[in-house]
Amino acid sequence: MTKDVIALTPRMPDPLGVIAGLLSGGPDKLVDTAGEDAVVQLCDPEGRPLVSVEAPLLVQVAGEAERLLGATAPEVPFWWTEARATTGVEEAERIAGTFAARIVAVAGGSAWPPEAARSLAVVKTDGVSVAPTPAAAQPAVDALTDKVAVVIQDRPVVAMTAWLSDAFRATANAELGLQIVTAPGVTLSPAVRNSFPGWPSRWVVQDERDGYYDGLSGAVLRWQNGLFAPVEAADATPEDPRTPVAASFKEVADTGERQLAVSFRTVHPADERLVLGGSIEAVWRELTGEPPAGWGTAEPANLPWSLRQLTDVAYDRAPQPTWAVVVGSPDRPALATVRISRTTGGVEEDVTLALGYGADEDMPLGALPRAAEILATRHHLQSMLVQIRKARRDLAVPPRFEGPGVPLAFVLGAEEVREMPGDRARRTPLSEPPVQLGPKTRPALYYPLPGDPSDLSGWQDFERLMRHLKGA
């Protein structure tokens, strides 16, 4: 049975509807709050949460329920109300389903998954109790050791929800790893993939043949010493500590789908009149012909695209950094993550953008120099890297091998070019000279690279260029 149940309703669940939903475990259940009262929890007699319900979220961006759940939602705007049951407690899972069923009965719409929300009856929970804290203190965490926090996800797409974002922050603050365990058919949102911390954090995929494996590297894993860790191959040695790769990870077919990946950083002078997000919108328009559709500080992206709102949120959170996800319209797969931070150099925007294309669709490669020039002349570009990848059009990250992107172009901002000694930035070891962008007196430089996914020599050229620019 599911552990996450989501009500998608055209009307906001009113207080009476929420109360009716909360009584799905019976009138004697304890109710508590968490997350600055943004999460309501049904608890066992010891005060430990059985079901955690997040405040309803108004989604004003089309396509998010389809992208993340494979579900058909009401027309935008609609309300997204999420309940998460404590793992391994059948009654808790049934309470979550009944909660969603009651919300839908009052506010209309539908529940995901449909089979979890079929009953309106009170769930009997006499004698039911759950794991002790601290494992139960964080709604997204299912198990906790002195090394990692384990999160079990059964959704079709593991998204950077508010709960998962909180788990990322909590584990980072506690200096723990975060290990996400999923079934074989689950994918990651690019927002989660781009934010994944290093070891010992992992995406752990259940597998019939090999037990468990790392969904990003393919390494076969076992639970050992309080965390999922790689298994040593039978012929491994201290000098060559090989790890077997899961057979499922290697089952890859070339569908002809591709992704265009654009990563860039801009550094703006700190100014109270500064408006953020213009660099993302400029690149988006050049590559797709339209602005982003929406954004949010978690998934689903729930707000219509707005430079002013993004700027206001970043200013309100300063000096702490702001992370956001930006999405496109449903017919053009595009997703970006942006991290806005205040540094000694000014206000930085670190952006990672991916656009998906089918085998019969042309990439807008001719628009890249123009997009780079706009960033360099209007948005204080520091650097930019463009890559082509053999990867899914829908941008979802599967637990299968996806080859590395191959560099198509690198751009160095005007200020960085100016600070290079002599003519180093202009005289490179590459076969093609850089293209000047912007005014001749203060240009940025666009370095063309091979960009052929079937030829990894593009990385060799890129590494040679980086060594040259660094003076190595």
Coordinates of C-alpha atoms in Angstrom, one line a residue:
M1 CA 0.0 0.0 0.0
T2 CA 1.0 3.6 -0.6
K3 CA 2.7 5.8 1.9
D4 CA 2.0 9.1 0.2
V5 CA -1.6 10.1 -0.7
I6 CA -2.4 13.4 -2.4
A7 CA -5.8 15.1 -2.9
L8 CA -6.1 17.2 -6.0
T9 CA -9.1 19.4 -5.6
P10 CA -10.6 22.4 -7.5
R11 CA -11.6 24.0 -4.2
M12 CA -9.4 24.7 -1.1
P13 CA -10.2 22.1 1.6
D14 CA -12.1 24.2 4.2
P15 CA -11.5 23.8 7.9
L16 CA -14.5 21.4 8.3
G17 CA -13.3 19.2 5.5
V18 CA -9.8 19.0 7.1
I19 CA -11.3 18.2 10.5
A20 CA -13.4 15.5 8.9
G21 CA -10.3 14.1 7.3
L22 CA -8.3 14.2 10.5
L23 CA -11.0 12.2 12.2
S24 CA -10.3 9.3 9.9
G25 CA -8.3 7.7 12.6
G26 CA -11.2 8.0 15.1
P27 CA -12.1 10.9 17.6
D28 CA -9.6 9.7 20.2
K29 CA -6.4 10.3 18.1
L30 CA -4.0 13.0 19.2
V31 CA -3.3 15.9 16.9
D32 CA 0.0 17.8 16.8
T33 CA 1.7 20.3 14.6
A34 CA 5.2 20.6 13.1
G35 CA 7.1 22.8 10.6
E36 CA 6.0 26.1 12.2
D37 CA 2.4 24.8 12.2
A38 CA 2.5 24.0 8.4
V39 CA 2.2 20.3 9.1
V40 CA -0.7 18.6 11.1
Q41 CA 0.0 15.2 12.5
L42 CA -2.2 12.4 13.7
C43 CA -0.4 10.7 16.6
D44 CA -0.4 7.5 18.6
P45 CA -1.0 7.5 22.3
E46 CA 2.7 8.4 22.9
G47 CA 2.5 11.4 20.7
R48 CA 4.4 9.9 17.8
P49 CA 3.0 10.7 14.3
L50 CA 1.0 8.1 12.4
V51 CA 0.1 10.5 9.5
S52 CA 1.5 13.9 8.6
V53 CA -0.6 16.3 6.5
E54 CA 0.9 19.3 4.9
A55 CA -1.1 22.6 4.4
P56 CA -2.9 22.7 1.1
L57 CA -0.8 24.2 -1.7
L58 CA -2.4 26.3 -4.5
V59 CA -0.9 25.1 -7.8
Q60 CA -1.2 27.7 -10.6
V61 CA 1.1 25.9 -13.1
A62 CA -0.3 23.5 -15.7
G63 CA 1.2 20.1 -16.1
E64 CA 2.7 19.6 -12.6
A65 CA 0.4 16.8 -11.5
E66 CA 1.0 15.0 -14.8
R67 CA 4.8 15.5 -14.6
L68 CA 5.2 14.3 -11.0
L69 CA 2.3 11.9 -10.5
G70 CA 1.1 10.8 -13.9
A71 CA -2.3 12.0 -12.7
T72 CA -4.9 14.2 -14.3
A73 CA -5.6 17.2 -12.1
P74 CA -8.4 19.7 -12.2
E75 CA -7.8 22.8 -14.4
V76 CA -5.4 25.3 -12.8
P77 CA -5.5 26.7 -10.3
F78 CA -6.1 23.6 -8.1
W79 CA -5.2 22.6 -4.5
W80 CA -2.6 20.0 -3.7
T81 CA -3.0 18.5 -0.2
E82 CA -0.5 15.8 0.7
A83 CA -0.6 13.2 3.5
R84 CA 2.4 10.9 4.3
A85 CA 1.8 7.8 6.4
T86 CA 4.4 6.3 8.7
T87 CA 6.2 3.5 6.9
G88 CA 5.3 -0.1 7.8
V89 CA 2.1 0.7 9.7
E90 CA -0.8 -0.5 7.7
E91 CA -3.3 1.4 9.7
A92 CA -1.4 4.6 9.1
E93 CA -1.5 4.0 5.3
R94 CA -5.2 3.4 5.5
I95 CA -5.7 6.6 7.5
A96 CA -3.9 8.6 4.9
G97 CA -6.1 7.1 2.2
T98 CA -9.3 7.8 4.1
F99 CA -8.1 11.4 4.8
A100 CA -7.7 12.0 1.1
A101 CA -11.0 10.4 0.3
R102 CA -12.8 12.6 2.7
I103 CA -11.1 15.8 1.4
V104 CA -12.1 14.8 -2.2
A105 CA -15.7 14.1 -1.0
V106 CA -16.0 17.6 0.4
A107 CA -13.9 19.7 -2.1
G108 CA -14.2 17.7 -5.3
G109 CA -11.4 16.5 -7.6
S110 CA -9.5 13.3 -7.3
A111 CA -6.9 11.5 -5.2
W112 CA -3.6 9.9 -6.1
P113 CA -3.2 7.0 -6.2
P114 CA -6.9 6.3 -6.8
E115 CA -6.9 2.9 -5.1
A116 CA -5.6 4.4 -1.8
A117 CA -8.7 6.7 -1.3
R118 CA -11.7 4.5 -1.7
S119 CA -13.0 4.3 1.9
L120 CA -14.6 7.0 4.1
A121 CA -14.9 4.8 7.1
V122 CA -13.0 5.3 10.3
V123 CA -9.8 3.2 10.5
K124 CA -9.5 1.1 13.7
T125 CA -6.1 1.9 15.3
D126 CA -6.5 0.5 18.8
G127 CA -3.1 -0.5 20.1
V128 CA -1.2 0.8 17.1
S129 CA 2.0 2.6 17.8
V130 CA 5.0 3.7 15.7
A131 CA 8.8 4.1 15.8
P132 CA 10.2 6.2 18.6
T133 CA 11.7 9.6 18.0
P134 CA 13.9 10.9 16.4
A135 CA 13.1 8.6 13.4
A136 CA 9.4 9.7 13.6
A137 CA 10.2 13.4 14.3
Q138 CA 10.9 14.2 10.6
P139 CA 7.8 13.4 8.4
A140 CA 9.9 12.4 5.4
V141 CA 12.4 10.2 7.3
D142 CA 11.6 6.5 7.7
A143 CA 14.7 5.2 9.4
L144 CA 17.7 6.9 11.1
T145 CA 21.1 5.7 12.0
D146 CA 24.3 7.5 13.2
K147 CA 25.4 7.7 9.6
V148 CA 22.3 8.3 7.4
A149 CA 18.6 9.1 7.3
V150 CA 16.6 6.7 5.0
V151 CA 13.6 7.9 3.1
I152 CA 11.3 5.4 1.3
Q153 CA 9.5 6.9 -1.7
D154 CA 6.8 5.1 -3.7
R155 CA 5.8 7.9 -6.1
P156 CA 6.4 7.6 -9.8
V157 CA 8.8 10.6 -9.6
V158 CA 10.8 11.5 -6.6
A159 CA 10.4 15.2 -6.5
M160 CA 11.9 18.0 -4.4
T161 CA 8.8 18.3 -2.2
A162 CA 8.8 20.6 0.8
W163 CA 9.2 17.5 3.0
L164 CA 12.1 16.1 1.1
S165 CA 13.7 19.5 1.0
D166 CA 13.4 19.7 4.8
A167 CA 15.0 16.2 5.0
F168 CA 18.0 17.4 2.9
R169 CA 18.5 20.4 5.2
A170 CA 18.1 18.4 8.4
T171 CA 20.6 15.7 7.4
A172 CA 23.1 18.3 6.2
N173 CA 22.8 20.2 9.5
A174 CA 23.2 16.9 11.4
E175 CA 26.2 15.9 9.1
L176 CA 24.4 12.8 8.0
G177 CA 23.9 11.3 4.6
L178 CA 20.4 11.0 3.0
Q179 CA 19.6 7.7 1.2
I180 CA 16.4 7.5 -0.8
V181 CA 15.0 4.0 -1.4
T182 CA 12.6 3.4 -4.3
A183 CA 11.0 0.7 -6.4
P184 CA 12.6 -0.2 -9.8
G185 CA 10.2 1.9 -12.0
V186 CA 10.6 5.1 -10.1
T187 CA 12.6 8.1 -11.6
L188 CA 14.1 11.2 -10.0
S189 CA 13.1 14.8 -10.8
P190 CA 16.1 16.7 -12.2
A191 CA 15.6 19.1 -9.2
V192 CA 16.5 16.2 -6.9
R193 CA 19.3 14.9 -9.0
N194 CA 20.9 18.4 -9.2
S195 CA 20.6 18.8 -5.4
F196 CA 21.9 15.4 -4.4
P197 CA 24.7 15.6 -1.8
G198 CA 27.8 13.5 -2.0
W199 CA 28.7 10.3 -0.1
P200 CA 27.2 8.6 1.8
S201 CA 23.9 9.9 0.3
R202 CA 22.5 7.6 -2.4
W203 CA 19.6 6.8 -4.5
V204 CA 18.9 3.1 -3.6
V205 CA 16.8 1.1 -6.1
Q206 CA 15.2 -2.2 -5.2
D207 CA 16.0 -4.9 -7.7
E208 CA 14.9 -8.5 -8.1
R209 CA 18.2 -9.8 -9.4
D210 CA 20.8 -7.8 -7.3
G211 CA 18.8 -6.8 -4.3
Y212 CA 19.7 -3.1 -4.3
Y213 CA 21.8 -0.8 -6.4
D214 CA 22.7 2.8 -6.7
G215 CA 20.4 4.4 -9.3
L216 CA 23.0 6.9 -10.4
S217 CA 26.2 4.8 -10.5
G218 CA 24.8 1.2 -10.8
A219 CA 26.9 -0.1 -7.9
V220 CA 25.3 -3.1 -6.2
L221 CA 24.5 -2.2 -2.6
R222 CA 23.9 -4.0 0.7
W223 CA 22.7 -2.7 4.1
Q224 CA 25.8 -2.9 6.2
N225 CA 27.0 -1.0 9.3
G226 CA 24.0 1.3 9.4
L227 CA 23.8 2.4 5.7
F228 CA 23.5 1.1 2.2
A229 CA 27.1 0.7 0.9
P230 CA 28.7 -0.9 -2.2
V231 CA 29.4 -4.6 -2.4
E232 CA 33.0 -5.6 -3.2
A233 CA 33.4 -7.8 -6.3
A234 CA 34.7 -11.3 -5.7
D235 CA 38.0 -10.4 -7.5
A236 CA 38.5 -7.1 -5.8
T237 CA 41.9 -6.2 -4.3
P238 CA 43.0 -3.3 -2.1
E239 CA 44.7 -1.8 -5.2
D240 CA 41.6 -2.4 -7.4
P241 CA 38.5 -2.3 -5.1
R242 CA 36.0 -3.2 -7.8
T243 CA 32.2 -3.0 -7.2
P244 CA 29.8 -5.1 -9.3
V245 CA 27.3 -3.1 -11.4
A246 CA 23.7 -4.2 -11.4
A247 CA 22.5 -5.8 -14.6
S248 CA 19.3 -3.6 -14.6
F249 CA 21.4 -0.5 -14.6
K250 CA 23.1 -1.6 -17.9
E251 CA 19.9 -2.3 -19.8
V252 CA 19.9 0.8 -22.0
A253 CA 18.4 1.4 -25.4
D254 CA 19.2 4.4 -27.6
T255 CA 15.8 6.0 -28.3
G256 CA 17.3 9.0 -30.1
E257 CA 16.1 11.3 -27.3
R258 CA 18.5 14.1 -26.3
Q259 CA 18.8 16.8 -23.7
L260 CA 20.4 20.2 -24.0
A261 CA 22.0 21.2 -20.7
V262 CA 23.0 24.8 -20.0
S263 CA 24.7 25.7 -16.7
F264 CA 25.7 29.3 -16.0
R265 CA 26.6 31.7 -13.2
T266 CA 25.9 35.4 -13.0
V267 CA 27.2 37.7 -10.4
H268 CA 25.3 41.0 -9.9
P269 CA 26.5 44.0 -8.0
A270 CA 24.5 44.2 -4.8
D271 CA 21.8 46.8 -5.3
E272 CA 18.4 47.3 -3.7
R273 CA 16.9 47.8 -7.2
L274 CA 18.3 44.5 -8.5
V275 CA 15.7 42.2 -10.0
L276 CA 16.6 38.6 -10.1
G277 CA 15.6 35.8 -12.6
G278 CA 16.1 37.9 -15.7
S279 CA 19.0 35.7 -16.9
I280 CA 16.9 32.6 -16.7
E281 CA 14.1 34.2 -18.6
A282 CA 16.4 35.5 -21.3
V283 CA 18.0 32.1 -22.0
W284 CA 14.6 30.4 -21.8
R285 CA 13.1 32.8 -24.4
E286 CA 16.0 32.4 -26.7
L287 CA 15.9 28.6 -26.6
T288 CA 12.1 28.0 -26.5
G289 CA 10.5 31.1 -27.8
E290 CA 8.6 31.7 -24.6
P291 CA 9.2 32.6 -21.0
P292 CA 9.1 30.0 -18.2
A293 CA 5.7 28.8 -17.1
G294 CA 6.1 28.7 -13.4
W295 CA 8.4 28.4 -10.4
G296 CA 8.5 27.5 -6.7
T297 CA 10.8 26.9 -3.8
A298 CA 9.8 23.2 -3.9
E299 CA 8.0 20.8 -6.2
P300 CA 5.3 21.0 -7.5
A301 CA 6.2 24.4 -8.9
N302 CA 3.1 26.2 -7.9
L303 CA 3.5 29.9 -8.9
P304 CA 3.2 31.5 -12.3
W305 CA 6.6 32.8 -13.5
S306 CA 7.3 36.2 -11.9
L307 CA 10.7 38.1 -11.7
R308 CA 9.3 40.3 -8.9
Q309 CA 8.0 37.4 -6.7
L310 CA 11.3 35.5 -7.1
T311 CA 13.3 38.6 -6.2
D312 CA 11.0 39.3 -3.1
V313 CA 11.5 35.7 -1.8
A314 CA 15.3 35.9 -2.2
Y315 CA 15.4 39.3 -0.4
D316 CA 13.2 38.0 2.4
R317 CA 15.5 35.0 2.9
A318 CA 18.8 36.9 2.7
P319 CA 21.5 36.4 3.9
Q320 CA 20.4 32.8 3.7
P321 CA 20.5 31.4 0.1
T322 CA 17.3 30.7 -1.9
W323 CA 16.8 27.6 -3.9
A324 CA 14.1 27.5 -6.6
V325 CA 12.8 25.2 -9.4
V326 CA 11.6 26.7 -12.7
V327 CA 9.5 24.8 -15.2
G328 CA 8.2 25.2 -18.7
S329 CA 4.9 24.5 -20.5
P330 CA 3.8 20.9 -20.7
D331 CA 4.5 20.6 -24.5
R332 CA 8.1 21.7 -24.2
P333 CA 10.0 19.8 -21.4
A334 CA 12.3 22.3 -19.7
L335 CA 13.3 22.5 -16.0
A336 CA 15.9 24.7 -14.2
T337 CA 17.2 24.9 -10.7
V338 CA 18.6 28.1 -9.4
R339 CA 20.5 28.9 -6.2
I340 CA 20.6 32.6 -5.3
S341 CA 23.2 33.6 -2.7
R342 CA 24.8 36.7 -1.3
T343 CA 28.6 36.6 -1.5
T344 CA 31.5 39.0 -1.2
G345 CA 31.4 39.4 -5.0
G346 CA 27.7 40.4 -5.0
V347 CA 24.5 38.5 -5.6
E348 CA 25.1 35.2 -7.4
E349 CA 22.7 33.1 -9.5
D350 CA 23.8 29.5 -10.2
V351 CA 21.5 28.0 -12.8
T352 CA 21.3 24.5 -14.3
L353 CA 18.8 24.3 -17.1
A354 CA 17.8 21.2 -19.1
L355 CA 15.6 21.0 -22.2
G356 CA 14.3 17.7 -23.7
Y357 CA 14.0 16.8 -27.4
G358 CA 12.7 13.7 -29.2
A359 CA 14.5 11.9 -32.0
D360 CA 12.7 13.9 -34.6
E361 CA 13.1 17.3 -33.0
D362 CA 15.8 19.8 -33.7
M363 CA 17.7 21.5 -30.9
P364 CA 18.0 25.3 -31.1
L365 CA 21.8 25.2 -31.3
G366 CA 21.9 28.3 -33.5
A367 CA 20.4 30.4 -30.6
L368 CA 23.1 29.6 -28.1
P369 CA 25.6 32.4 -29.1
R370 CA 22.8 34.9 -28.9
A371 CA 21.7 33.6 -25.5
A372 CA 25.3 33.8 -24.3
E373 CA 25.7 37.3 -25.6
I374 CA 22.5 38.5 -23.8
L375 CA 23.8 37.0 -20.5
A376 CA 27.2 38.6 -21.0
T377 CA 26.0 42.1 -21.9
R378 CA 22.9 42.4 -19.7
H379 CA 23.2 40.0 -16.8
H380 CA 26.9 40.0 -15.6
L381 CA 27.7 36.5 -16.9
Q382 CA 30.7 34.9 -15.2
S383 CA 30.8 31.6 -17.0
M384 CA 28.5 29.2 -19.0
L385 CA 28.8 25.6 -20.1
V386 CA 26.5 24.0 -22.8
Q387 CA 26.3 20.2 -23.2
I388 CA 24.4 17.6 -25.2
R389 CA 23.3 14.4 -23.5
K390 CA 21.7 11.1 -24.6
A391 CA 18.9 11.3 -22.1
R392 CA 15.1 11.2 -21.8
R393 CA 13.0 13.9 -23.5
D394 CA 10.7 14.2 -20.4
L395 CA 13.9 15.0 -18.3
A396 CA 13.1 12.4 -15.7
V397 CA 16.2 10.6 -14.4
P398 CA 15.9 6.8 -14.6
P399 CA 17.8 4.2 -12.6
R400 CA 19.7 3.3 -15.8
F401 CA 23.0 4.3 -17.3
E402 CA 22.9 7.7 -19.0
G403 CA 26.1 8.7 -20.6
P404 CA 27.8 12.0 -19.6
G405 CA 27.0 15.1 -21.5
V406 CA 29.5 16.2 -24.2
P407 CA 30.6 19.9 -24.1
L408 CA 29.2 22.0 -27.0
A409 CA 30.4 25.4 -25.9
F410 CA 32.0 27.3 -23.0
V411 CA 31.6 31.0 -22.4
L412 CA 33.8 33.2 -20.2
G413 CA 32.3 36.5 -19.0
A414 CA 33.7 39.9 -19.9
E415 CA 35.1 40.6 -16.5
E416 CA 36.8 37.3 -16.3
V417 CA 38.3 37.8 -19.8
R418 CA 39.6 41.3 -18.7
E419 CA 41.3 39.8 -15.7
M420 CA 43.2 37.2 -17.7
P421 CA 46.9 38.2 -18.1
G422 CA 48.0 39.0 -21.7
D423 CA 46.2 37.3 -24.5
R424 CA 45.6 34.1 -22.7
A425 CA 41.8 34.1 -23.1
R426 CA 42.0 34.7 -26.8
R427 CA 44.9 32.4 -27.7
T428 CA 43.8 28.8 -26.9
P429 CA 44.9 25.3 -27.8
L430 CA 41.6 24.6 -29.6
S431 CA 41.3 24.3 -33.3
E432 CA 38.6 27.0 -33.5
P433 CA 39.2 30.5 -32.1
P434 CA 36.8 31.9 -29.6
V435 CA 34.0 34.2 -30.8
Q436 CA 33.8 37.6 -29.3
L437 CA 30.4 38.6 -27.7
G438 CA 29.5 42.1 -26.9
P439 CA 31.5 45.3 -27.4
K440 CA 35.0 44.8 -28.8
T441 CA 36.5 46.9 -26.0
R442 CA 35.2 44.6 -23.3
P443 CA 34.1 41.3 -24.9
A444 CA 33.0 38.0 -23.5
L445 CA 34.4 34.9 -25.3
Y446 CA 32.4 32.0 -26.7
Y447 CA 34.5 28.8 -27.2
P448 CA 33.0 26.3 -29.6
L449 CA 33.5 22.6 -28.7
P450 CA 32.6 19.4 -30.6
G451 CA 29.4 18.6 -28.8
D452 CA 29.0 15.1 -30.4
P453 CA 27.4 12.7 -27.8
S454 CA 29.1 9.8 -29.6
D455 CA 32.6 11.3 -29.3
L456 CA 33.9 11.9 -25.8
S457 CA 36.9 13.9 -27.2
G458 CA 34.8 17.0 -26.4
W459 CA 35.8 16.5 -22.7
Q460 CA 39.4 16.3 -23.6
D461 CA 39.2 19.6 -25.5
F462 CA 37.2 21.2 -22.6
E463 CA 39.9 20.0 -20.1
R464 CA 42.7 21.4 -22.3
L465 CA 40.8 24.7 -22.4
M466 CA 40.3 24.8 -18.7
R467 CA 44.0 24.1 -18.0
H468 CA 45.0 26.8 -20.5
L469 CA 42.7 29.4 -18.9
K470 CA 44.0 28.6 -15.5
G471 CA 47.6 28.9 -16.7
A472 CA 48.4 25.3 -15.9

